[in-house]
Amino acid sequence: YLTINYKGGDKLYVPIDQMNLIQKYIGSDSVKPKINKLSSTEWVKTKTKAKKAVEDMAVDLLELYAKRESLEGYSFSSDTPWQNQFEDLFPYEETEGQIKSSEEIKEDMEKPKPMDRLLCGDVGYGKTEVALRAAFKAVMDGKQVAFLVPTTILAQQHYNTLVERFKNFPIKIGMLSRFRTPKQQKVTIDGLRVGTIDIIVGTHRLLSKDVVFKDLGLLIIDEEQRFGVKHKEKLKQLKENVDVLTLTATPIPRTLHMSMIGIRDMSVIEEPPEERYPVQTYVVEFNEQMVREAILKEIDRGGQVYFVYNRVGTIDKMAAKLKELVPEASIGIGHGQMSERELENIMLDFIGGEYDVLVCTTIIETGLDIQNVNTIIIYNADKMGLSQLYQLRGRVGRTNRIAYAYFTYEKDKVLTEVAEKRLRAIKDFTEFGSGFKVAMRDLEIRGAGNLLGVAQHGHIESIGYDLYVKFLNESIRKLKGEPLEEKIETTIDLNIDGYIPSLYIEDGQQKIEIYKKIAAIDNLEDYDELIDELIDRYGDIPKEVENLMDISYIKNNGSKVFIDNIYQLENTLVLEFSSIDKISPNLVHYLSESYSRRINFDLSNSPKFKYRHGEDMLLELKEIIEKINSFNEEENHI
């Protein structure tokens, strides 16, 4: 049994063959889940409230989608020879995700209805290039493109990228931000109005009343959730009948992506570019000698360093200490309490190579792409959340250079268990895409919140992510008129030992993990994969574990063919079905022929098959279930 403790000392004992009914609660790092009493109705109320909110949201989403489908927009022409030439000039090897996303976006642009597509991909996975291909396509049809970004620094970065990327083509690019003088801004705005500017990159300055386009065809929005409510209202007006592409680096969980198909057009880039190395990650006590060596090592190869120090009050002291420690380095300071202009100037100087080291707070957590920074040192990393550490580490390693991340904690400090686990987790997840594992859960929930709205984020927290997505899937299927799967739980009662002996797996946490995996065995592929994993991790599989795997396979496949109960009467196996209409007459005939005198049927109101088994009862039971399953599939197919 697995014991679940509730508030007030209540306990629930769950048999190991029903582990599939338990889900791990996944909320964000910051919110502690509320524990209820076993006898209280509070959990039921919380679920009902969340389910109602999900259903209402699904209705709104589907209505919005239907409305968009009926709008008439501009249908872009097919790719021109110049388009192919532009794409061939991309200096890197595209990833499959980039190619697929680009095709999906261009296909959308060629349709008569306005595009509204979301492009998701981790930081540095090449979303900008995909957006530029869409922009080029729009300009080839004589349309203008607006590229809206949340910060002035990002506007400058994107502007530089565009100028470089479009240099071989007669395409005029402009920029609107506070870095431009009023005179420069006026010239740019006039150019947009008369049509001499093809692509404009800008901050929310683009949303001002004096900005009028001659013929806007495509709007690209980078990280829309970072714009305020007022800006979003203006955006709504700008979006009308224009193709819209929204970019986000906050990962959208795959399960949520699947449930949004047919409601929100999404493209996902899941793999990093070629020749990108995982960031070398070290978790160490803060040590002045190590810090000096790490900084000099980076400077010696012509690179720059982020030193993250999250206390604004003493950040100047820390910068002075580093200057003493590494007199060879030029050091800049950046934090969120500076005026925007001051901070922007510091960042631009850093981008321009004026400083070797930037001592900064976590303001660098999102958005910045400075390819020359390939070492990050984080002071007191044990005080930060997992997703924050993951995001910070994502600031380095943006090129084919090996990058280094040092997560430091105070000398002689005994870490709390939580902090130690967090730092160990981030060290373990050094592979690319590993972010889509545990370390990204907090971010994914943030991503889900961004996609679905703040109110829904609260419901995800209250009932956990997995249950939320289950409700969302059900609501959408119901509204689309798709049948909901009838789910039957098969109960098995056999005189067989099925469990994981403590001698085989000692660690309690690992044991629960394996019980969960066994409970999820749905097909032979799952079965074989788990056997390989168990042998690899723990050695030869004991008979009891093998039995448990067989029982789980039988249970999960028995539910597919509507078997309620399977039990044993001496040397006879009894398979009880949920109702007579779940049994085809042809199936009875087929099984009679297959097993002749060993099987007989009771087709009353509670129908049963009775089978006299031989020596290997589980093997024979598996075979019967497989036969029923494949027969039903064939008959349904016909």
Coordinates of N, CA and C in Angstrom, one line a residue, residues 319-497:
A319 N 30.7 45.3 -6.6 CA 31.4 45.7 -7.8 C 32.8 46.2 -7.4
A320 N 32.9 46.9 -6.3 CA 34.3 47.4 -5.9 C 35.1 46.3 -5.4
K321 N 34.5 45.3 -4.8 CA 35.3 44.1 -4.3 C 35.8 43.3 -5.5
L322 N 34.9 43.2 -6.6 CA 35.4 42.5 -7.8 C 36.5 43.2 -8.5
K323 N 36.4 44.6 -8.5 CA 37.5 45.4 -9.1 C 38.8 45.2 -8.4
E324 N 38.8 45.0 -7.1 CA 40.0 44.7 -6.3 C 40.5 43.3 -6.7
L325 N 39.6 42.4 -6.8 CA 39.9 41.0 -7.1 C 40.4 40.8 -8.5
V326 N 39.8 41.5 -9.5 CA 40.3 41.4 -10.9 C 40.5 42.8 -11.4
P327 N 41.6 43.4 -11.1 CA 41.9 44.8 -11.5 C 42.0 44.9 -13.1
E328 N 42.3 43.8 -13.7 CA 42.5 43.8 -15.2 C 41.1 44.0 -15.9
A329 N 40.0 43.8 -15.2 CA 38.7 43.8 -15.8 C 38.0 45.2 -15.7
S330 N 37.3 45.6 -16.7 CA 36.5 46.8 -16.6 C 35.1 46.4 -16.2
I331 N 34.5 47.0 -15.2 CA 33.2 46.5 -14.6 C 32.1 47.6 -14.6
G332 N 30.9 47.1 -15.1 CA 29.7 48.0 -15.1 C 28.7 47.5 -14.1
I333 N 27.8 48.3 -13.8 CA 26.7 47.9 -12.8 C 25.3 48.2 -13.4
G334 N 24.4 47.3 -13.3 CA 23.1 47.5 -13.8 C 22.0 46.9 -12.9
H335 N 21.0 47.7 -12.6 CA 19.9 47.1 -11.7 C 18.6 47.9 -12.0
G336 N 17.5 47.3 -11.5 CA 16.2 47.8 -11.9 C 15.8 49.1 -11.2
Q337 N 16.6 49.6 -10.2 CA 16.2 50.9 -9.6 C 16.9 52.1 -10.3
M338 N 17.6 51.8 -11.3 CA 18.2 52.9 -12.1 C 17.1 53.5 -13.0
S339 N 17.3 54.7 -13.5 CA 16.3 55.2 -14.5 C 16.4 54.4 -15.8
E340 N 15.4 54.3 -16.5 CA 15.4 53.4 -17.7 C 16.5 53.9 -18.7
R341 N 16.7 55.2 -18.8 CA 17.7 55.7 -19.7 C 19.1 55.3 -19.3
E342 N 19.4 55.4 -17.9 CA 20.6 55.1 -17.3 C 20.9 53.6 -17.6
L343 N 19.9 52.7 -17.3 CA 20.1 51.3 -17.5 C 20.4 50.9 -18.9
E344 N 19.6 51.6 -19.8 CA 19.8 51.3 -21.2 C 21.2 51.6 -21.7
N345 N 21.7 52.8 -21.2 CA 23.0 53.2 -21.7 C 24.1 52.2 -21.2
I346 N 23.9 51.8 -19.9 CA 24.9 50.8 -19.4 C 24.8 49.5 -20.2
M347 N 23.6 49.0 -20.5 CA 23.4 47.8 -21.3 C 24.0 48.0 -22.7
L348 N 23.8 49.1 -23.3 CA 24.3 49.3 -24.7 C 25.9 49.4 -24.7
D349 N 26.4 50.0 -23.6 CA 27.9 50.0 -23.5 C 28.4 48.6 -23.3
F350 N 27.7 47.8 -22.5 CA 28.1 46.4 -22.3 C 28.0 45.6 -23.6
I351 N 26.9 45.8 -24.4 CA 26.8 45.1 -25.7 C 27.9 45.6 -26.6
G352 N 28.3 46.9 -26.5 CA 29.4 47.4 -27.4 C 30.8 47.0 -26.9
G353 N 30.9 46.3 -25.8 CA 32.2 45.8 -25.3 C 32.9 46.7 -24.4
E354 N 32.2 47.8 -23.9 CA 32.9 48.8 -23.0 C 33.3 48.1 -21.7
Y355 N 32.5 47.1 -21.2 CA 32.8 46.5 -20.0 C 33.1 45.0 -20.2
D356 N 34.0 44.4 -19.4 CA 34.2 43.0 -19.4 C 33.2 42.3 -18.5
V357 N 32.8 42.9 -17.4 CA 31.9 42.3 -16.4 C 30.8 43.2 -16.2
L358 N 29.6 42.6 -16.2 CA 28.4 43.4 -15.8 C 27.9 42.8 -14.4
V359 N 28.0 43.6 -13.4 CA 27.5 43.2 -12.1 C 26.0 43.7 -12.1
C360 N 25.1 42.7 -12.0 CA 23.7 43.1 -12.2 C 22.7 42.3 -11.3
T361 N 21.5 42.8 -11.2 CA 20.5 42.0 -10.5 C 19.8 41.0 -11.5
T362 N 18.8 40.4 -11.2 CA 18.2 39.4 -12.1 C 17.4 40.1 -13.3
I363 N 17.6 41.4 -13.5 CA 17.0 42.0 -14.6 C 17.4 41.4 -16.0
I364 N 18.5 40.7 -15.9 CA 18.9 40.1 -17.2 C 18.2 38.8 -17.5
E365 N 17.3 38.4 -16.6 CA 16.6 37.1 -16.6 C 15.9 36.8 -18.0
T366 N 15.3 37.9 -18.6 CA 14.6 37.6 -19.8 C 15.1 38.5 -20.9
G367 N 15.0 37.9 -22.1 CA 15.1 38.7 -23.4 C 16.4 39.0 -23.9
L368 N 17.5 39.3 -23.1 CA 18.7 39.7 -23.7 C 19.5 38.6 -24.4
D369 N 20.0 39.0 -25.6 CA 20.8 38.0 -26.4 C 22.1 38.6 -26.7
I370 N 23.1 38.5 -25.8 CA 24.4 39.0 -26.1 C 25.3 37.9 -26.3
Q371 N 25.7 37.6 -27.5 CA 26.4 36.4 -27.8 C 27.8 36.3 -27.3
N372 N 28.4 37.5 -26.9 CA 29.8 37.4 -26.5 C 29.9 37.1 -25.0
V373 N 28.7 37.1 -24.3 CA 28.7 36.7 -22.8 C 28.6 35.2 -22.7
N374 N 29.7 34.6 -22.2 CA 29.6 33.1 -22.1 C 30.0 32.6 -20.7
T375 N 30.0 33.5 -19.7 CA 30.2 33.0 -18.4 C 29.2 33.8 -17.5
I376 N 28.6 33.1 -16.6 CA 27.7 33.7 -15.7 C 28.0 33.2 -14.3
I377 N 28.2 34.1 -13.3 CA 28.4 33.7 -11.9 C 27.3 34.3 -11.1
I378 N 26.6 33.4 -10.4 CA 25.4 33.8 -9.6 C 25.8 33.7 -8.1
Y379 N 25.7 34.9 -7.4 CA 26.0 35.0 -6.0 C 24.7 34.6 -5.2
N380 N 24.9 33.7 -4.2 CA 23.8 33.3 -3.4 C 22.7 32.6 -4.2
A381 N 23.1 31.7 -5.1 CA 22.1 31.0 -6.0 C 21.1 30.2 -5.2
D382 N 21.5 29.8 -4.0 CA 20.5 29.0 -3.2 C 19.3 29.8 -2.8
K383 N 19.3 31.1 -2.9 CA 18.1 31.9 -2.5 C 17.2 32.1 -3.7
M384 N 17.5 31.5 -4.9 CA 16.6 31.8 -6.0 C 15.8 30.5 -6.4
G385 N 14.7 30.8 -7.1 CA 13.8 29.7 -7.5 C 14.4 28.9 -8.7
L386 N 14.0 27.7 -8.9 CA 14.5 26.8 -10.0 C 14.4 27.4 -11.3
S387 N 13.2 27.9 -11.6 CA 12.9 28.4 -13.0 C 13.8 29.7 -13.2
Q388 N 14.0 30.5 -12.2 CA 14.8 31.7 -12.3 C 16.2 31.3 -12.6
L389 N 16.7 30.3 -11.9 CA 18.1 29.9 -12.2 C 18.2 29.3 -13.6
Y390 N 17.2 28.6 -14.1 CA 17.2 28.1 -15.4 C 17.3 29.2 -16.5
Q391 N 16.4 30.2 -16.2 CA 16.4 31.4 -17.2 C 17.7 32.1 -17.2
L392 N 18.3 32.3 -16.0 CA 19.5 33.0 -15.9 C 20.6 32.3 -16.6
R393 N 20.7 30.9 -16.5 CA 21.7 30.2 -17.2 C 21.5 30.2 -18.7
G394 N 20.2 30.4 -19.1 CA 19.9 30.5 -20.5 C 20.5 31.8 -21.2
R395 N 21.0 32.7 -20.4 CA 21.6 34.0 -20.9 C 22.9 33.7 -21.6
V396 N 23.6 32.6 -21.2 CA 24.9 32.3 -21.8 C 24.8 31.0 -22.7
G397 N 25.8 30.8 -23.5 CA 25.8 29.6 -24.4 C 24.9 29.8 -25.6
R398 N 25.0 31.0 -26.1 CA 24.1 31.4 -27.3 C 24.8 31.2 -28.6
T399 N 26.1 30.7 -28.6 CA 26.9 30.5 -29.8 C 27.5 29.1 -29.7
N400 N 28.4 28.8 -30.6 CA 29.1 27.5 -30.6 C 30.3 27.5 -29.7
R401 N 30.4 28.5 -28.8 CA 31.4 28.5 -27.7 C 30.9 27.8 -26.5
I402 N 31.8 27.0 -25.8 CA 31.3 26.4 -24.6 C 31.2 27.5 -23.5
A403 N 30.0 27.5 -22.8 CA 29.7 28.5 -21.8 C 29.8 27.9 -20.4
Y404 N 29.9 28.8 -19.4 CA 30.1 28.3 -18.0 C 29.1 29.0 -17.1
A405 N 28.5 28.3 -16.2 CA 27.6 28.9 -15.2 C 28.1 28.4 -13.8
Y406 N 28.3 29.4 -12.9 CA 28.7 29.0 -11.6 C 27.6 29.5 -10.6
F407 N 27.0 28.5 -10.0 CA 26.0 28.8 -8.9 C 26.7 28.7 -7.6
T408 N 26.8 29.9 -7.0 CA 27.6 29.9 -5.7 C 26.7 30.1 -4.5
Y409 N 27.2 29.6 -3.4 CA 26.5 29.9 -2.1 C 27.6 30.3 -1.1
E410 N 27.2 30.9 0.0 CA 28.1 31.4 1.0 C 29.0 30.3 1.6
K411 N 30.3 30.7 1.8 CA 31.2 29.8 2.4 C 30.8 29.3 3.8
D412 N 31.0 28.0 4.0 CA 30.6 27.3 5.3 C 29.1 27.3 5.6
K413 N 28.3 27.7 4.7 CA 26.9 27.7 4.9 C 26.3 26.3 4.7
V414 N 25.4 25.9 5.7 CA 24.8 24.6 5.5 C 23.5 24.9 4.7
L415 N 23.4 24.3 3.5 CA 22.2 24.6 2.7 C 21.0 23.9 3.3
T416 N 19.8 24.5 3.1 CA 18.6 23.8 3.5 C 18.4 22.7 2.5
E417 N 17.6 21.7 2.9 CA 17.3 20.6 2.0 C 16.7 21.0 0.6
V418 N 15.8 22.0 0.7 CA 15.1 22.5 -0.5 C 16.1 23.2 -1.4
A419 N 17.0 24.0 -0.9 CA 18.0 24.7 -1.7 C 18.9 23.8 -2.3
E420 N 19.4 22.8 -1.5 CA 20.3 21.8 -2.1 C 19.7 21.0 -3.2
K421 N 18.4 20.6 -3.0 CA 17.7 19.9 -4.1 C 17.6 20.7 -5.4
R422 N 17.3 22.0 -5.2 CA 17.1 22.9 -6.3 C 18.4 23.1 -7.1
L423 N 19.5 23.3 -6.4 CA 20.8 23.4 -7.0 C 21.2 22.1 -7.7
R424 N 20.9 21.0 -7.0 CA 21.3 19.7 -7.6 C 20.5 19.5 -8.9
A425 N 19.2 19.9 -8.9 CA 18.4 19.7 -10.1 C 18.9 20.5 -11.2
I426 N 19.3 21.8 -11.0 CA 19.7 22.6 -12.1 C 21.0 22.1 -12.6
K427 N 21.9 21.5 -11.8 CA 23.1 21.0 -12.2 C 22.9 19.7 -13.1
D428 N 21.9 18.9 -12.7 CA 21.6 17.7 -13.4 C 21.0 18.0 -14.8
F429 N 20.2 19.1 -14.9 CA 19.6 19.5 -16.2 C 20.5 20.3 -17.0
T430 N 21.6 19.8 -17.4 CA 22.5 20.6 -18.3 C 22.2 20.3 -19.7
E431 N 21.5 19.3 -20.1 CA 21.3 19.0 -21.5 C 20.3 20.0 -22.1
F432 N 20.4 20.2 -23.4 CA 19.4 21.0 -24.0 C 18.0 20.4 -24.0
G433 N 17.0 21.2 -23.9 CA 15.6 20.6 -23.8 C 15.3 20.0 -22.5
S434 N 16.4 19.8 -21.6 CA 16.1 19.2 -20.3 C 15.1 20.1 -19.6
G435 N 15.1 21.4 -20.0 CA 14.2 22.3 -19.4 C 12.7 21.8 -19.5
F436 N 12.5 21.0 -20.4 CA 11.1 20.5 -20.5 C 10.8 19.4 -19.5
K437 N 11.8 19.2 -18.6 CA 11.6 18.2 -17.5 C 11.2 19.0 -16.3
V438 N 11.6 18.5 -15.1 CA 11.2 19.1 -13.9 C 11.5 20.5 -13.7
A439 N 12.7 20.9 -14.1 CA 13.2 22.3 -13.9 C 12.3 23.3 -14.6
M440 N 11.6 22.9 -15.6 CA 10.8 23.8 -16.4 C 9.3 23.9 -16.0
R441 N 8.9 23.0 -15.0 CA 7.5 23.0 -14.7 C 7.0 24.4 -14.3
D442 N 7.7 25.1 -13.4 CA 7.3 26.4 -13.0 C 7.1 27.3 -14.2
L443 N 8.1 27.3 -15.1 CA 8.0 28.1 -16.3 C 6.9 27.7 -17.2
E444 N 6.6 26.4 -17.3 CA 5.5 25.9 -18.2 C 4.2 26.4 -17.6
I445 N 4.1 26.4 -16.3 CA 2.9 26.9 -15.7 C 2.7 28.4 -16.0
R446 N 3.8 29.1 -15.9 CA 3.8 30.5 -16.3 C 3.4 30.6 -17.7
G447 N 3.9 29.7 -18.6 CA 3.6 29.7 -20.0 C 2.1 29.5 -20.2
A448 N 1.6 28.5 -19.5 CA 0.2 28.2 -19.6 C -0.6 29.4 -19.2
G449 N -0.2 30.0 -18.1 CA -0.9 31.2 -17.6 C -0.9 32.3 -18.6
N450 N 0.3 32.5 -19.3 CA 0.4 33.6 -20.4 C -0.5 33.3 -21.5
L451 N -0.6 32.0 -21.9 CA -1.4 31.6 -23.0 C -2.9 31.7 -22.7
L452 N -3.3 31.4 -21.5 CA -4.7 31.3 -21.1 C -5.2 32.4 -20.3
G453 N -4.3 33.3 -19.8 CA -4.8 34.4 -19.0 C -4.5 34.2 -17.5
V454 N -4.4 35.3 -16.8 CA -4.0 35.3 -15.4 C -5.1 34.5 -14.5
A455 N -6.4 34.7 -14.8 CA -7.4 34.0 -14.0 C -7.2 32.5 -14.1
Q456 N -6.9 32.0 -15.3 CA -6.7 30.5 -15.4 C -5.5 30.0 -14.7
H457 N -4.5 30.9 -14.6 CA -3.2 30.6 -13.9 C -3.6 30.2 -12.4
G458 N -4.5 30.9 -11.8 CA -4.9 30.7 -10.5 C -5.5 29.3 -10.3
H459 N -6.3 28.9 -11.3 CA -7.0 27.6 -11.3 C -5.9 26.4 -11.5
I460 N -4.9 26.7 -12.3 CA -3.9 25.7 -12.5 C -3.2 25.5 -11.1
E461 N -3.0 26.6 -10.4 CA -2.3 26.4 -9.1 C -3.2 25.7 -8.1
S462 N -4.6 25.9 -8.2 CA -5.4 25.3 -7.1 C -5.7 23.8 -7.3
I463 N -5.7 23.3 -8.6 CA -6.0 21.9 -8.8 C -4.8 21.1 -9.3
G464 N -3.7 21.8 -9.7 CA -2.5 21.2 -10.3 C -2.7 21.1 -11.8
Y465 N -1.5 21.1 -12.4 CA -1.4 21.3 -13.9 C -2.1 20.1 -14.7
D466 N -1.8 18.9 -14.2 CA -2.3 17.7 -15.0 C -3.8 17.6 -15.0
L467 N -4.4 17.9 -13.9 CA -5.9 17.8 -13.8 C -6.5 18.9 -14.6
Y468 N -5.8 20.1 -14.6 CA -6.3 21.2 -15.3 C -6.4 20.9 -16.8
V469 N -5.3 20.3 -17.3 CA -5.2 20.0 -18.8 C -6.3 18.9 -19.1
K470 N -6.5 18.0 -18.2 CA -7.5 17.0 -18.4 C -8.9 17.6 -18.6
F471 N -9.2 18.6 -17.7 CA -10.5 19.3 -17.8 C -10.6 20.1 -19.1
L472 N -9.5 20.7 -19.5 CA -9.5 21.5 -20.7 C -9.7 20.6 -21.9
N473 N -9.0 19.5 -22.0 CA -9.2 18.5 -23.1 C -10.7 18.1 -23.2
E474 N -11.3 17.7 -22.0 CA -12.7 17.3 -22.0 C -13.6 18.4 -22.5
S475 N -13.4 19.6 -22.0 CA -14.3 20.7 -22.4 C -14.3 21.0 -23.9
I476 N -13.1 21.0 -24.4 CA -12.9 21.3 -25.8 C -13.5 20.2 -26.7
R477 N -13.3 18.9 -26.3 CA -13.9 17.8 -27.1 C -15.4 17.8 -27.0
K478 N -15.9 18.2 -25.8 CA -17.4 18.2 -25.7 C -18.0 19.3 -26.6
L479 N -17.3 20.5 -26.6 CA -17.8 21.6 -27.4 C -17.7 21.3 -28.9
K480 N -16.7 20.6 -29.2 CA -16.6 20.2 -30.7 C -17.5 19.1 -31.1
G481 N -18.2 18.5 -30.1 CA -19.1 17.4 -30.4 C -18.4 16.1 -30.5
E482 N -17.1 16.0 -30.1 CA -16.4 14.7 -30.2 C -16.7 13.9 -29.0
P483 N -16.8 12.6 -29.2 CA -17.2 11.7 -28.0 C -16.1 11.7 -27.0
L484 N -16.5 11.7 -25.7 CA -15.6 11.5 -24.6 C -15.4 10.0 -24.4
E485 N -14.1 9.7 -24.1 CA -13.8 8.2 -23.9 C -14.5 7.7 -22.7
E486 N -15.2 6.6 -22.8 CA -15.8 5.9 -21.7 C -14.6 5.2 -20.9
K487 N -14.4 5.5 -19.7 CA -13.3 4.9 -19.0 C -13.8 4.0 -17.9
I488 N -13.3 2.7 -18.0 CA -13.7 1.7 -17.1 C -12.4 1.3 -16.3
E489 N -12.5 1.1 -15.0 CA -11.3 0.7 -14.3 C -11.5 -0.8 -14.0
T490 N -10.6 -1.6 -14.6 CA -10.7 -3.1 -14.4 C -10.1 -3.4 -13.0
T491 N -10.8 -4.2 -12.2 CA -10.3 -4.7 -10.9 C -9.8 -6.1 -11.1
I492 N -8.6 -6.4 -10.6 CA -8.0 -7.7 -10.7 C -7.7 -8.3 -9.3
D493 N -8.2 -9.6 -9.2 CA -8.0 -10.3 -7.9 C -7.5 -11.7 -8.2
L494 N -6.2 -11.8 -8.2 CA -5.6 -13.1 -8.5 C -4.6 -13.6 -7.4
N495 N -4.5 -14.9 -7.2 CA -3.6 -15.4 -6.2 C -2.1 -15.4 -6.7
I496 N -1.7 -14.2 -6.8 CA -0.3 -14.0 -7.4 C 0.4 -12.9 -6.6
D497 N 1.7 -13.1 -6.3 CA 2.5 -12.0 -5.7 C 2.9 -11.0 -6.7

